[in-house]
Tab-separated table of C-alpha atoms in Angstrom:
chain	number	residue	atom	x	y	z
A	128	MET	CA	21.310	-10.344	14.776
A	129	ARG	CA	18.303	-8.273	15.807
A	130	ALA	CA	14.790	-9.032	14.595
A	131	VAL	CA	11.116	-9.027	15.526
A	132	HIS	CA	9.321	-12.324	16.131
A	133	LEU	CA	5.615	-13.024	15.959
A	134	THR	CA	5.258	-15.437	18.886
A	135	ALA	CA	1.540	-16.263	18.606
A	136	PHE	CA	-1.446	-14.969	16.665
A	137	GLY	CA	-3.363	-12.281	18.508
A	138	ASN	CA	-2.967	-8.733	19.774
A	139	PRO	CA	0.023	-7.140	17.967
A	140	VAL	CA	1.341	-5.281	21.018
A	141	GLU	CA	1.337	-8.504	23.027
A	142	ARG	CA	2.458	-10.984	20.366
A	143	LEU	CA	5.375	-9.183	18.722
A	144	GLU	CA	8.744	-9.441	20.484
A	145	PHE	CA	12.202	-7.979	19.884
A	146	VAL	CA	14.638	-10.921	19.683
A	147	GLN	CA	18.185	-11.928	18.829
A	148	ILE	CA	18.327	-14.637	16.149
A	149	GLU	CA	20.989	-16.472	14.151
A	150	GLU	CA	22.560	-14.814	11.133
A	151	PRO	CA	21.120	-16.009	7.813
A	152	PRO	CA	23.249	-18.371	5.714
A	153	ALA	CA	25.367	-17.116	2.817
A	154	PRO	CA	23.279	-16.592	-0.321
A	155	GLY	CA	23.087	-19.612	-2.592
A	156	PRO	CA	22.661	-19.736	-6.373
A	157	GLY	CA	20.211	-17.084	-7.531
A	158	GLN	CA	20.023	-15.503	-4.069
A	159	VAL	CA	21.181	-12.270	-2.425
A	160	LEU	CA	21.839	-11.109	1.128
A	161	ILE	CA	20.021	-7.846	1.886
A	162	GLY	CA	20.817	-5.506	4.762
A	163	VAL	CA	17.365	-4.129	5.529
A	164	GLU	CA	17.171	-0.362	6.075
A	165	PHE	CA	13.482	0.453	6.551
A	166	SER	CA	10.260	-1.534	6.660
A	167	PRO	CA	6.774	-0.099	7.182
A	168	ILE	CA	4.257	-1.500	9.610
A	169	ASP	CA	1.397	-2.010	7.183
A	170	LEU	CA	-2.176	-2.869	8.091
A	171	SER	CA	-1.556	-6.163	6.288
A	172	ASP	CA	1.266	-6.877	8.765
A	173	LEU	CA	-1.136	-6.404	11.660
A	174	LEU	CA	-3.646	-8.712	9.970
A	175	VAL	CA	-0.867	-11.319	9.767
A	176	VAL	CA	-0.277	-10.897	13.497
A	177	ARG	CA	-3.976	-11.317	14.249
A	178	GLY	CA	-4.176	-14.458	12.112
A	179	ALA	CA	-6.676	-12.792	9.779
A	180	TYR	CA	-4.506	-12.754	6.634
A	181	PRO	CA	-4.004	-15.526	4.056
A	182	LEU	CA	-0.284	-15.570	4.985
A	183	ARG	CA	0.098	-17.628	8.191
A	184	PRO	CA	3.773	-18.367	8.937
A	185	SER	CA	4.849	-21.166	11.255
A	186	LEU	CA	5.539	-19.595	14.637
A	187	PRO	CA	7.655	-18.134	16.052
A	188	SER	CA	8.571	-16.228	12.907
A	189	VAL	CA	10.006	-12.976	11.661
A	190	ILE	CA	7.355	-11.108	9.673
A	191	GLY	CA	7.285	-7.878	7.632
A	192	ASN	CA	5.665	-7.730	4.211
A	193	GLU	CA	7.786	-5.061	2.499
A	194	GLY	CA	10.909	-2.985	2.913
A	195	VAL	CA	14.088	-1.605	1.366
A	196	GLY	CA	17.768	-2.378	1.861
A	197	ARG	CA	21.232	-2.736	0.373
A	198	ILE	CA	22.687	-5.807	-1.311
A	199	LEU	CA	25.454	-7.110	0.968
A	200	ALA	CA	26.378	-10.249	-0.989
A	201	VAL	CA	25.247	-12.116	-4.095
A	202	GLY	CA	25.154	-15.829	-4.765
A	203	PRO	CA	26.385	-17.640	-7.896
A	204	GLY	CA	24.625	-16.696	-11.118
A	205	VAL	CA	23.191	-13.365	-9.927
A	206	GLU	CA	23.679	-10.682	-12.581
A	207	ASN	CA	20.673	-8.352	-12.298
A	208	VAL	CA	21.873	-6.681	-9.070
A	209	ALA	CA	25.259	-6.099	-7.445
A	210	VAL	CA	26.685	-5.515	-3.990
A	211	GLY	CA	25.807	-1.992	-2.862
A	212	ASP	CA	22.594	-1.678	-4.891
A	213	ARG	CA	19.556	-0.505	-2.986
A	214	VAL	CA	16.633	-2.855	-3.661
A	215	LEU	CA	13.148	-3.616	-2.422
A	216	THR	CA	12.778	-6.673	-0.247
A	217	PRO	CA	10.529	-9.147	-2.106
A	218	LEU	CA	6.896	-9.213	-1.036
A	219	TYR	CA	6.391	-11.383	2.083
A	220	SER	CA	10.131	-11.944	2.565
A	221	PHE	CA	9.886	-11.164	6.314
A	222	ALA	CA	11.780	-7.876	6.421
A	223	TRP	CA	11.709	-7.192	10.176
A	224	ALA	CA	15.256	-8.441	10.597
A	225	GLU	CA	18.618	-6.779	10.063
A	226	ARG	CA	19.622	-9.139	7.252
A	227	ILE	CA	17.632	-11.501	5.052
A	228	VAL	CA	18.438	-13.896	2.212
A	229	ALA	CA	16.041	-13.549	-0.719
A	230	PRO	CA	15.707	-14.644	-4.355
A	231	ALA	CA	17.413	-12.253	-6.756
A	232	ASP	CA	14.830	-12.836	-9.475
A	233	GLY	CA	12.810	-9.676	-10.048
A	234	LEU	CA	15.089	-7.392	-8.032
A	235	PHE	CA	16.420	-4.197	-9.591
A	236	ALA	CA	18.578	-1.296	-8.436
A	237	LEU	CA	16.431	1.576	-7.177
A	238	PRO	CA	17.099	5.236	-8.050
A	239	ALA	CA	19.995	6.539	-5.972
A	240	ASN	CA	18.518	9.970	-5.261
A	241	VAL	CA	15.205	8.914	-3.673
A	242	ASP	CA	14.461	8.883	0.068
A	243	PRO	CA	14.781	5.237	1.233
A	244	GLN	CA	11.871	5.728	3.630
A	245	GLN	CA	9.619	6.447	0.659
A	246	LEU	CA	11.076	3.537	-1.281
A	247	ALA	CA	10.294	1.204	1.632
A	248	MET	CA	6.571	1.712	0.929
A	249	LEU	CA	6.796	0.932	-2.771
A	250	THR	CA	6.066	-2.805	-2.949
A	251	ILE	CA	2.386	-2.915	-1.963
A	252	ASN	CA	0.515	0.378	-2.329
A	253	PRO	CA	1.701	1.638	-5.750
A	254	PRO	CA	1.094	-1.648	-7.614
A	255	THR	CA	-2.267	-1.929	-5.858
A	256	ALA	CA	-3.167	1.521	-7.168
A	257	GLY	CA	-1.912	0.777	-10.668
A	258	LEU	CA	-3.838	-2.466	-10.908
A	259	LEU	CA	-7.018	-0.931	-9.494
A	260	LEU	CA	-6.899	1.602	-12.337
A	261	SER	CA	-6.177	-0.948	-15.070
A	262	GLU	CA	-7.785	-4.292	-14.234
A	263	PHE	CA	-11.494	-3.521	-13.973
A	264	VAL	CA	-12.423	-0.695	-16.367
A	265	ASP	CA	-10.771	0.345	-19.629
A	266	LEU	CA	-10.466	4.045	-18.868
A	267	ALA	CA	-9.633	6.711	-21.443
A	268	PRO	CA	-7.740	9.947	-20.748
A	269	GLY	CA	-10.067	12.598	-19.373
A	270	GLU	CA	-12.375	10.172	-17.571
A	271	TRP	CA	-13.162	10.522	-13.874
A	272	VAL	CA	-12.258	8.084	-11.111
A	273	VAL	CA	-13.675	8.514	-7.612
A	274	GLN	CA	-12.069	7.173	-4.427
A	275	ASP	CA	-12.287	7.417	-0.661
A	276	ALA	CA	-9.301	7.094	1.705
A	277	ALA	CA	-7.527	9.461	-0.677
A	278	ASN	CA	-4.848	10.277	1.915
A	279	SER	CA	-3.861	6.629	2.347
A	280	GLY	CA	-0.816	5.140	0.672
A	281	VAL	CA	-2.992	3.562	-2.009
A	282	GLY	CA	-5.056	6.738	-2.382
A	283	ARG	CA	-1.989	8.898	-2.987
A	284	ALA	CA	-0.655	6.371	-5.491
A	285	VAL	CA	-4.023	6.348	-7.304
A	286	ILE	CA	-3.721	10.117	-7.694
A	287	ALA	CA	-0.178	9.837	-9.074
A	288	PHE	CA	-0.876	6.960	-11.489
A	289	ALA	CA	-4.137	8.527	-12.663
A	290	LYS	CA	-2.420	11.846	-13.354
A	291	ALA	CA	0.260	10.063	-15.400
A	292	ARG	CA	-2.491	8.466	-17.498
A	293	GLY	CA	-4.484	11.654	-18.054
A	294	LEU	CA	-7.322	10.525	-15.781
A	295	ARG	CA	-9.136	12.897	-13.451
A	296	THR	CA	-9.709	12.018	-9.806
A	297	ILE	CA	-12.367	12.856	-7.233
A	298	ASN	CA	-10.930	12.238	-3.788
A	299	LEU	CA	-12.836	11.942	-0.514
A	300	VAL	CA	-10.939	12.734	2.695
A	301	ARG	CA	-11.904	12.927	6.367
A	302	ARG	CA	-9.911	16.062	7.271
A	303	PRO	CA	-10.206	19.394	5.424
A	304	GLU	CA	-6.510	20.218	5.961
A	305	LEU	CA	-5.642	17.455	3.480
A	306	ILE	CA	-7.377	19.161	0.559
A	307	ASP	CA	-4.582	21.504	-0.524
A	308	GLU	CA	-1.884	18.877	0.102
A	309	LEU	CA	-3.510	16.316	-2.199
A	310	LYS	CA	-4.246	18.927	-4.848
A	311	ALA	CA	-0.546	19.765	-4.850
A	312	LEU	CA	0.170	16.107	-5.672
A	313	GLY	CA	-2.159	16.221	-8.692
A	314	ALA	CA	-5.652	15.491	-7.353
A	315	ASP	CA	-8.316	17.248	-9.417
A	316	VAL	CA	-11.129	17.422	-6.857
A	317	VAL	CA	-10.658	16.845	-3.117
A	318	ILE	CA	-13.775	16.960	-0.945
A	319	GLU	CA	-14.360	16.283	2.735
A	320	ASP	CA	-16.328	13.046	3.096
A	321	THR	CA	-19.596	14.554	4.378
A	322	PRO	CA	-23.171	14.723	3.041
A	323	GLU	CA	-22.460	18.306	1.979
A	324	GLY	CA	-19.337	17.098	0.182
A	325	LEU	CA	-21.415	14.757	-1.978
A	326	SER	CA	-23.365	17.723	-3.349
A	327	LEU	CA	-20.112	19.540	-4.129
A	328	VAL	CA	-18.794	16.517	-6.030
A	329	LYS	CA	-21.958	16.254	-8.102
A	330	ALA	CA	-21.717	19.950	-8.927
A	331	ALA	CA	-18.096	19.498	-10.028
A	332	LEU	CA	-19.011	16.539	-12.231
A	333	GLY	CA	-21.939	18.189	-13.990
A	334	THR	CA	-23.311	15.641	-16.448
A	335	ALA	CA	-20.233	13.401	-16.240
A	336	ALA	CA	-20.271	10.244	-14.132
A	337	PRO	CA	-17.315	8.104	-13.031
A	338	ARG	CA	-17.178	4.554	-14.336
A	339	LEU	CA	-14.788	3.414	-11.585
A	340	ALA	CA	-15.038	3.832	-7.814
A	341	ILE	CA	-12.191	2.679	-5.531
A	342	ASP	CA	-13.075	1.956	-1.915
A	343	GLY	CA	-10.715	1.486	1.013
A	344	VAL	CA	-13.100	2.352	3.835
A	345	GLY	CA	-16.484	0.640	3.532
A	346	GLY	CA	-19.579	1.808	5.391
A	347	PRO	CA	-21.074	5.212	4.502
A	348	SER	CA	-18.058	6.186	2.387
A	349	ALA	CA	-18.663	3.199	0.137
A	350	ALA	CA	-22.315	4.197	-0.182
A	351	THR	CA	-21.208	7.665	-1.315
A	352	LEU	CA	-18.990	6.170	-4.013
A	353	ILE	CA	-21.834	3.996	-5.275
A	354	ASP	CA	-24.109	7.045	-5.395
A	355	LEU	CA	-21.555	8.881	-7.572
A	356	LEU	CA	-21.067	6.054	-10.076
A	357	GLY	CA	-22.811	6.222	-13.419
A	358	ARG	CA	-24.739	3.508	-15.209
A	359	ASP	CA	-22.704	0.305	-15.659
A	360	GLY	CA	-20.174	1.655	-13.178
A	361	THR	CA	-17.712	-0.567	-11.340
A	362	PHE	CA	-17.059	-0.488	-7.588
A	363	VAL	CA	-13.834	-2.091	-6.284
A	364	ALA	CA	-12.980	-2.579	-2.599
A	365	TYR	CA	-9.335	-3.144	-1.641
A	366	ALA	CA	-9.407	-2.495	2.143
A	367	ALA	CA	-11.784	-1.987	5.058
A	368	LEU	CA	-10.263	0.859	7.062
A	369	GLY	CA	-13.638	1.765	8.550
A	370	ASN	CA	-14.437	-1.806	9.649
A	371	ALA	CA	-18.050	-1.328	8.535
A	372	PRO	CA	-20.050	-3.398	6.023
A	373	ILE	CA	-20.691	-2.023	2.546
A	374	ALA	CA	-24.371	-1.162	2.204
A	375	VAL	CA	-25.432	-1.489	-1.426
A	376	SER	CA	-28.651	0.034	-2.648
A	377	ALA	CA	-30.728	-2.506	-4.522
A	378	LEU	CA	-31.852	0.308	-6.795
A	379	ALA	CA	-28.224	1.017	-7.743
A	380	LEU	CA	-27.795	-2.624	-8.689
A	381	ILE	CA	-31.070	-2.759	-10.593
A	382	PHE	CA	-31.278	0.588	-12.372
A	383	LYS	CA	-27.602	1.645	-12.586
A	384	ARG	CA	-26.326	-1.923	-13.075
A	385	ILE	CA	-23.414	-1.366	-10.698
A	386	SER	CA	-20.903	-4.227	-10.537
A	387	MET	CA	-19.028	-4.984	-7.302
A	388	HIS	CA	-15.521	-6.434	-6.977
A	389	GLY	CA	-12.858	-7.068	-4.376
A	390	PHE	CA	-9.124	-6.731	-4.996
A	391	PHE	CA	-6.194	-8.535	-3.320
A	392	LEU	CA	-2.709	-7.811	-4.640
A	393	SER	CA	-1.449	-11.320	-3.906
A	394	ASP	CA	-4.036	-13.131	-6.016
A	395	PRO	CA	-2.011	-15.235	-8.494
A	396	GLU	CA	-3.406	-13.537	-11.593
A	397	HIS	CA	-1.695	-10.276	-10.602
A	398	ALA	CA	1.793	-11.681	-10.024
A	399	ALA	CA	3.212	-11.014	-13.487
A	400	LYS	CA	1.764	-7.492	-13.615
A	401	ILE	CA	3.189	-6.063	-10.400
A	402	ARG	CA	6.776	-5.204	-11.348
A	403	PRO	CA	5.994	-2.555	-14.025
A	404	PHE	CA	3.936	-0.619	-11.497
A	405	VAL	CA	6.729	-0.853	-8.912
A	406	VAL	CA	9.201	0.510	-11.471
A	407	GLU	CA	6.805	3.291	-12.444
A	408	GLY	CA	6.191	4.056	-8.776
A	409	ALA	CA	9.932	4.485	-8.214
A	410	GLU	CA	10.064	6.989	-11.051
A	411	LEU	CA	7.054	8.872	-9.676
A	412	LEU	CA	8.856	9.091	-6.328
A	413	ARG	CA	12.002	10.337	-8.026
A	414	ALA	CA	9.988	12.988	-9.882
A	415	GLY	CA	8.259	14.150	-6.679
A	416	ARG	CA	4.819	13.145	-7.945
A	417	LEU	CA	4.280	10.449	-5.318
A	418	TYR	CA	4.809	10.953	-1.594
A	419	ALA	CA	3.434	9.360	1.586
A	420	PRO	CA	3.962	11.182	4.904
A	421	VAL	CA	5.759	9.213	7.633
A	422	ALA	CA	4.514	9.916	11.149
A	423	ALA	CA	7.461	8.307	12.954
A	424	THR	CA	10.252	5.755	12.772
A	425	TYR	CA	11.152	3.270	15.511
A	426	PRO	CA	14.001	0.786	15.986
A	427	LEU	CA	13.169	-2.914	16.077
A	428	SER	CA	13.737	-2.855	19.833
A	429	ALA	CA	10.734	-0.516	20.204
A	430	ILE	CA	8.322	-2.716	18.250
A	431	LYS	CA	5.601	-2.525	20.898
A	432	ASP	CA	5.680	1.282	20.919
A	433	ALA	CA	5.719	1.302	17.121
A	434	VAL	CA	2.633	-0.899	16.858
A	435	ALA	CA	0.807	1.151	19.487
A	436	HIS	CA	1.555	4.254	17.376
A	437	VAL	CA	0.117	2.580	14.259
A	438	GLU	CA	-3.053	1.692	16.116
A	439	ARG	CA	-3.439	5.335	17.214
A	440	GLY	CA	-3.023	6.437	13.592
A	441	GLY	CA	-0.214	7.473	11.259
A	442	LYS	CA	2.283	5.733	8.999
A	443	VAL	CA	5.129	4.191	10.962
A	444	LEU	CA	8.371	2.698	9.668
A	445	LEU	CA	10.772	0.392	11.422
A	446	ASP	CA	14.292	1.817	11.149
A	447	VAL	CA	15.813	-1.638	10.853
A	448	GLY	CA	19.275	-0.456	9.945
A	449	ALA	CA	19.529	1.709	13.045
A	450	SER	CA	18.225	-0.955	15.414
């Protein structure tokens, strides 16, 4: 069957290869066979390729951290899903292959009337957003949350989860054409990430001050979030899209008593909390309250072109089922 192999750690365009591999074995007790339909090329996948991620498979190896597909067969004792159900591939189950065998535990049938391309992006970003909103600050309805990278998959999920909880969001973006689009998804304030934008945010807040700032960029954007936080505010970084260090004002630490945290979805303490956010994310997709634009889809055989597209910018999915 067709798949993508990581042949060595390094440059993704050079180290990922389209290959033919053996079919997986029949599912054993508690296992299922999944025919993969779509799998996104996430930034975490590219970190795996570069050897900069905690997950380091023995090479050569299929990779692919998330995806969606149909149950093709079930092993003995599996009762929570059935043949024909559309399910998410388990996190880190190496989804860049036409068919994979995976544990059935934790799988559930996804809504039938939701775009499978959107479902393919459900395993990582929505639970990250949900946990960012719940794990660090006990927020009450009506409170403000401020974030950068608001157009990212996590950023859009933060908007959707916050809206469902009655929270208000301030969202920094790099392109003004995104403002109306994110407002249509439920964002309260969307501002271009510029020095002038900071003044507009402060005017919108008045005397209020966010207690939670969510950073996916680093660099100057992170500094803006810290500036907007109130006393005893909490800053959480979950990504580094800008590849720049976070500059923290000593005065913010001293006088505003800002606390700084990092977040990684795969830390063991989060494991038992992920599924409810995945389920909620599926419902938000079904209701049209969560949506992530897809720039392009590519077959597995075009993996090098697909990765090059990701590195230019835009969300790219592998159309595994059509490969």
